[in-house]
XYZ file of C-alpha atoms in Angstrom:
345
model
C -43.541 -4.466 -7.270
C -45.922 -1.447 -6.706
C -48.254 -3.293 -4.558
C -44.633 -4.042 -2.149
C -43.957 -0.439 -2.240
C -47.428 0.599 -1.571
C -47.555 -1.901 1.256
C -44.386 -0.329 3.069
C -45.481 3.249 2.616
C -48.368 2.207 4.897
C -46.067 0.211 7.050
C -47.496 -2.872 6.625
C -45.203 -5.696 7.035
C -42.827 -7.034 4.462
C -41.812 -10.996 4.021
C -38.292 -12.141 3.726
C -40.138 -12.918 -0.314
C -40.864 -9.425 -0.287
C -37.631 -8.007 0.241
C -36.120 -10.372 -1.614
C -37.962 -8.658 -4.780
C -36.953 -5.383 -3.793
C -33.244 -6.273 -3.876
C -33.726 -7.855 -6.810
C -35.816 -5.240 -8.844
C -33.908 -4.219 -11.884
C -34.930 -0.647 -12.333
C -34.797 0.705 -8.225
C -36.059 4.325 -9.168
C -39.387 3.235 -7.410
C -38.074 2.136 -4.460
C -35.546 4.693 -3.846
C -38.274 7.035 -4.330
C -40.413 5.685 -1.850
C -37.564 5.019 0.857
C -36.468 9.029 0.184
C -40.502 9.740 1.151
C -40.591 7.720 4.188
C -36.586 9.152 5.460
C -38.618 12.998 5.264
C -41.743 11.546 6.770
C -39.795 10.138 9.770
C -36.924 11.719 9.637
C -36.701 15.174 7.831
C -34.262 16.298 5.522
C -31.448 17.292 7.851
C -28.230 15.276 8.188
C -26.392 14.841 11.204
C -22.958 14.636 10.824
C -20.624 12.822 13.342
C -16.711 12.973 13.797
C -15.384 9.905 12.708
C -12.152 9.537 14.767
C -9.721 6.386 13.836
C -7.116 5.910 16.510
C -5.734 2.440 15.957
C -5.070 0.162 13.044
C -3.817 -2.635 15.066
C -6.117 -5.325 15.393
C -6.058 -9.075 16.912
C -8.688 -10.378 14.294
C -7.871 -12.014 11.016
C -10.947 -11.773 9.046
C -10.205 -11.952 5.124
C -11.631 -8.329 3.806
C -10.150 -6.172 6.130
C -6.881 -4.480 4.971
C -6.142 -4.144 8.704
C -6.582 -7.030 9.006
C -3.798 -9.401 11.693
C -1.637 -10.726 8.989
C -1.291 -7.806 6.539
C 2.387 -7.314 6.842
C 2.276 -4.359 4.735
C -0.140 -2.559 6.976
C 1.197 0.793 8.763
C 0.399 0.316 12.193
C -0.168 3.252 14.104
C -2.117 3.912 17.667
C -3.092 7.532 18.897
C -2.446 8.341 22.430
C -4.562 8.893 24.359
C -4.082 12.640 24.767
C -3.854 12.836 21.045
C -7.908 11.076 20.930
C -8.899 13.926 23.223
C -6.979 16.580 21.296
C -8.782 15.276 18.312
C -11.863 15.517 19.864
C -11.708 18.858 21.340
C -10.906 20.252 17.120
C -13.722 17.877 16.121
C -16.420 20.264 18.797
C -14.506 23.004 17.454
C -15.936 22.277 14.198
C -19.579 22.252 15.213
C -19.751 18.082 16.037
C -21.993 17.285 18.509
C -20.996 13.463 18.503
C -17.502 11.746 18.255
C -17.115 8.583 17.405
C -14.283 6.374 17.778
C -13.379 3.440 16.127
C -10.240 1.321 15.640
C -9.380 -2.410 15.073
C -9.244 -4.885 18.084
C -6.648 -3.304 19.592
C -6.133 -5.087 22.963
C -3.719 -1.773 23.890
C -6.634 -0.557 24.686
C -7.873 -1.239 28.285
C -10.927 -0.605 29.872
C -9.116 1.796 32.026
C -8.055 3.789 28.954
C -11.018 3.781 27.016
C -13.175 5.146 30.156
C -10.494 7.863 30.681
C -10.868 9.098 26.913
C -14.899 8.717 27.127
C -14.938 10.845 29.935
C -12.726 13.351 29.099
C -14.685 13.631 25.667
C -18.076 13.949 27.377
C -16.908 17.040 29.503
C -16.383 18.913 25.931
C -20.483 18.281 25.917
C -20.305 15.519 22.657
C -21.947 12.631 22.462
C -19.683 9.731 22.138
C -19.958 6.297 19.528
C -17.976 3.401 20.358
C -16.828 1.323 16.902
C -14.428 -0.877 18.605
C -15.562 -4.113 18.049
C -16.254 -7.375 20.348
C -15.882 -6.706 24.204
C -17.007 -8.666 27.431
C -20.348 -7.304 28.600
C -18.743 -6.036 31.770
C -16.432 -3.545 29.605
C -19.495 -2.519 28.138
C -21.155 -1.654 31.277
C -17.710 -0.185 32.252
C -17.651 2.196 28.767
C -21.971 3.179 29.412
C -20.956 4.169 32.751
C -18.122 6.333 31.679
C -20.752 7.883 29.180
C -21.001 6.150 26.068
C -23.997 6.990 24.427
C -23.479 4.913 21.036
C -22.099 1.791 20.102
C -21.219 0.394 16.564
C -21.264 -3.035 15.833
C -21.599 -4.722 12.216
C -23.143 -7.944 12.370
C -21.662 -8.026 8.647
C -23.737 -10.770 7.910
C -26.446 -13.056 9.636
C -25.336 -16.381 7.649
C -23.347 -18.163 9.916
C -21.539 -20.365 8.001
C -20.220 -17.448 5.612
C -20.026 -15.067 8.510
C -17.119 -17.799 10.440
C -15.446 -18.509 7.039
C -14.878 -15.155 5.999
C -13.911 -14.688 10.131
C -11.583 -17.410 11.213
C -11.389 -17.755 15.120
C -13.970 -15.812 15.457
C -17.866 -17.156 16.899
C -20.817 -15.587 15.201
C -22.820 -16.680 18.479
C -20.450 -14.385 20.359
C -21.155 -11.580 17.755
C -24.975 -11.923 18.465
C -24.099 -12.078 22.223
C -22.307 -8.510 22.032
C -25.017 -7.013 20.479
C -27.971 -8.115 23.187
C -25.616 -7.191 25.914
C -25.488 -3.809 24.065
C -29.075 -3.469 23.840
C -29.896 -4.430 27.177
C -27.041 -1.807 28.525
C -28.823 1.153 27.003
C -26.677 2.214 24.608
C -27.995 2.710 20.763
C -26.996 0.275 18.876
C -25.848 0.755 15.451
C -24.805 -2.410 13.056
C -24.834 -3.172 9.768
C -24.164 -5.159 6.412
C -21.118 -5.733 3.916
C -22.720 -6.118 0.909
C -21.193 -7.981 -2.398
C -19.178 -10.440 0.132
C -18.178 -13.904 -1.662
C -21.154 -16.722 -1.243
C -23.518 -13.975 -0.079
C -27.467 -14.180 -1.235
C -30.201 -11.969 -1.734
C -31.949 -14.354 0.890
C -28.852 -13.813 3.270
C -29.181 -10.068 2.626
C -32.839 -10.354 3.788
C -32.078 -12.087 6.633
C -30.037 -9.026 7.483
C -32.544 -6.704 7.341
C -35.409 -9.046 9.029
C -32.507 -9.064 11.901
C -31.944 -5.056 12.398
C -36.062 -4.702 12.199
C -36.254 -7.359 15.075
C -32.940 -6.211 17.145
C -33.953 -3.307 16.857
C -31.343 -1.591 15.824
C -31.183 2.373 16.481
C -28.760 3.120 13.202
C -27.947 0.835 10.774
C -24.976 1.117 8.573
C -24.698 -0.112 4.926
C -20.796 -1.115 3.175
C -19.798 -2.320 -0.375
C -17.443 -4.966 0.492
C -14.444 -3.816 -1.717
C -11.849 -6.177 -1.774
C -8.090 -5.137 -0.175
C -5.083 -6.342 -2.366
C -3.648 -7.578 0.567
C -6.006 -9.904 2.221
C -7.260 -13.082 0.833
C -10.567 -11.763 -1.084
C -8.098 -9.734 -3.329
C -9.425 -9.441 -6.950
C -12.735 -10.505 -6.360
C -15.716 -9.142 -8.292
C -17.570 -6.117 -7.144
C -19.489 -5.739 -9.911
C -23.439 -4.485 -8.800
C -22.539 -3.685 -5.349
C -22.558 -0.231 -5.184
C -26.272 -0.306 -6.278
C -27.029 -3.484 -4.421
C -25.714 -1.340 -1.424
C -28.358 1.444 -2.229
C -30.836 -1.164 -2.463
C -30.032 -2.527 0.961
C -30.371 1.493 2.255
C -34.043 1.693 0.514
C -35.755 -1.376 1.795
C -33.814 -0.703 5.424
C -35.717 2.618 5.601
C -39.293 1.291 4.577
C -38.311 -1.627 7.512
C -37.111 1.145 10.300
C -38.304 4.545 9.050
C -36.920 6.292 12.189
C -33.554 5.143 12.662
C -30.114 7.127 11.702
C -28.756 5.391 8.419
C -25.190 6.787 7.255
C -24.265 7.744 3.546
C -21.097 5.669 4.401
C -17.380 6.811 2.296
C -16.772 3.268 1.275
C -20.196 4.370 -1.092
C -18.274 7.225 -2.521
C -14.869 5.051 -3.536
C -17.318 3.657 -5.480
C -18.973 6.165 -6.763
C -17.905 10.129 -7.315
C -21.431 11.014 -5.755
C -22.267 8.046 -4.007
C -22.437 9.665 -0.423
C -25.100 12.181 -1.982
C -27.225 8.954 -3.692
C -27.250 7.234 -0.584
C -28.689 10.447 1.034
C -31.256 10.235 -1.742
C -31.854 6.773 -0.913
C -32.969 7.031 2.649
C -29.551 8.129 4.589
C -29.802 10.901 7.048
C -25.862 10.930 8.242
C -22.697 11.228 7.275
C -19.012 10.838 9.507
C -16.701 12.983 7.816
C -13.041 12.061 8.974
C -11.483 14.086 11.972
C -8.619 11.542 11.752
C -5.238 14.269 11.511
C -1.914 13.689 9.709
C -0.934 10.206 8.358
C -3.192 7.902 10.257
C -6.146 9.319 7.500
C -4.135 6.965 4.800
C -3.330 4.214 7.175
C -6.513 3.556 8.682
C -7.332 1.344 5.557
C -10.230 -1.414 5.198
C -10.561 -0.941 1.901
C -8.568 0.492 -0.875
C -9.289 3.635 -2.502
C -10.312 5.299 0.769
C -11.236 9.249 -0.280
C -10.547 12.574 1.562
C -7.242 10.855 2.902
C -5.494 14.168 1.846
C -7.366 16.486 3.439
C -7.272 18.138 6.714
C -10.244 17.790 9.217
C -11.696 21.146 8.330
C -11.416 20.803 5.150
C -13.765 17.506 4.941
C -16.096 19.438 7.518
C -16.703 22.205 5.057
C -16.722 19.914 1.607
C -19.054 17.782 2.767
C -21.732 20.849 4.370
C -21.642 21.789 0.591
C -22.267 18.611 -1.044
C -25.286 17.883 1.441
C -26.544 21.937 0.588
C -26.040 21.179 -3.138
C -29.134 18.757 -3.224
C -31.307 20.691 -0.738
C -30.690 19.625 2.266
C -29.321 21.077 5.112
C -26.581 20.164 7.900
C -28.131 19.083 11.272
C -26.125 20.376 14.750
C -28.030 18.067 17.474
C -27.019 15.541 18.688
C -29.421 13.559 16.835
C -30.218 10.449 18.765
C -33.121 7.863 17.491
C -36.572 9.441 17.070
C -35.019 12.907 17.756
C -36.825 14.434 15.097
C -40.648 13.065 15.509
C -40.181 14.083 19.158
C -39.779 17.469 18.085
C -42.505 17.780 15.713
């Protein structure tokens, strides 16, 4: 395993083989380690933190983890207005966030027209603005970039085809790939990402991931336990390993892409009481506290056991500037875009 490690602190090339080993190591101090090196090398030891804005739980998609799923009955649908996202926004700069990012289901409410109104209006506070809104036509796209979208979200969830259209039903993994290319070749950065611990997943599927976010490239890359919703179909399945597998999948992405922004999500700290801070330690360099207000914290659920759905906006601004100062590092106010910080040095 040493001679791996040693061979990605140089930034040699790894093999699919060779990242299958480093998923698979049983004792990942090593290679946590040497990801945390390569994240100061490339990165530094600030953390840019982003205001994670969650307007709508509807959504038009059905796929079988997602507690917001289409057919969860029991779901609490809600949809911010428009003035509300704006509102929102304007607290969130208030706070110190230089980028907002908005994310919802597939919620065809939504219009181009809409979205462009609220990107706009958000880029006059002086924020940078993420798009997490899921599978769009490549003119919308342009449409949102022209507004001023500066980010765009988009998990491929996983590479494997097969498992990526069973666990999405009606849904084309060719058109998945398609969105992201059209993303790339708009100019936005392009974030995307794994669930990790789904049902039939492999290490070899995991690698695959990776190999694809190296060859993309991708500009952030973001890393989920899948934790199964009691309402979907996935209910009750095992999630035994994940949360580690998850840190695994963090490591090895930062000896792959050394640069890019890689988020200690909050599905890692359901998991775990400190699992936003390991992930830091494991090669992470954000974080997207929650700038959702009022109820729609609770009901914006993928995933059970969501944390911070209590608090208020500030309140998750200032806990989590003290978690990140407990272990030595330091909150980051730019605006943080890819290969931000070697430009500066």
């Amino acid at each position: 395993m040493q001679p791996i490690l040693a061979c990605a602190l140089r930034q040699e090339t790894l093999s699919k083989t060779d990242i299958v080993s480093l998923l698979s190591i049983p004792e990942p101090a090593p290679l946590f380690d040497a990801a945390d090196q390569v994240r100061r090398n490339f990165v530094g030891d600030e953390v840019y933190l982003r205001a994670l804005i969650e307007f709508s739980n509807y959504c038009k998609n059905d796929c079988l983890y997602c507690g917001i799923r289409r057919s969860n009955a029991a779901a609490q649908r809600y949809r911010l207005t428009p003035e509300k996202i704006i509102q929102t926004a304007q607290k969130a700069v208030g706070l110190g966030y230089k980028t907002v990012v908005l994310q919802s289901g597939e919620d065809v409410w939504f219009d181009a027209d809409k979205l462009c109104h609220i990107i706009r209006e958000i880029k006059k506070l002086g924020a940078a603005v993420t798009l997490s809104i899921g599978e769009k036509t490549r003119e919308e796209y342009a449409a949102y970039r022209q507004a001023g979208a500066d980010r765009y979200l988009l998990r491929i969830e996983t590479t494997d085809k097969a498992l990526y259209e069973k666990l999405d039903p009606a849904m084309s993994w060719d058109n998945r790939m398609r969105c992201l290319y059209d993303l790339k070749e708009l100019g936005y950065e392009v974030g995307s990402g794994s669930l990790v611990g789904l049902p039939g997943q492999t290490l070899e599927s995991l690698a695959d991931d990776l190999i694809f976010f190296k060859n993309l490239p991708v500009d952030m890359a973001g890393i989920g336990p899948f934790i199964p919703h009691p309402q979907t179909p996935l209910s009750g399945k095992n999630t035994q390993g994940h949360f580690e597998l998850s840190l695994k999948m963090m490591a090895v992405m930062r000896l792959l892409l050394p640069d890019i922004n890689i988020p200690a999500t909050t599905a890692m700290e359901t998991l775990h009481p400190r699992g936003r801070l390991l992930a830091l330690a494991c090669g992470a360099n954000v974080v997207m506290p929650n700038a959702t207000e009022g109820s729609a914290r609770i009901k914006y659920e993928l995933y059970p056991g969501k944390i911070c759905t209590g608090e208020a906006p500030e309140q998750c601004r200032a806990c989590i500037q003290r978690k990140i100062e407990s272990i030595g590092r330091t909150v980051n106010f730019s605006y943080g875009f890819h290969g931000d910080y070697l430009k500066g040095k």
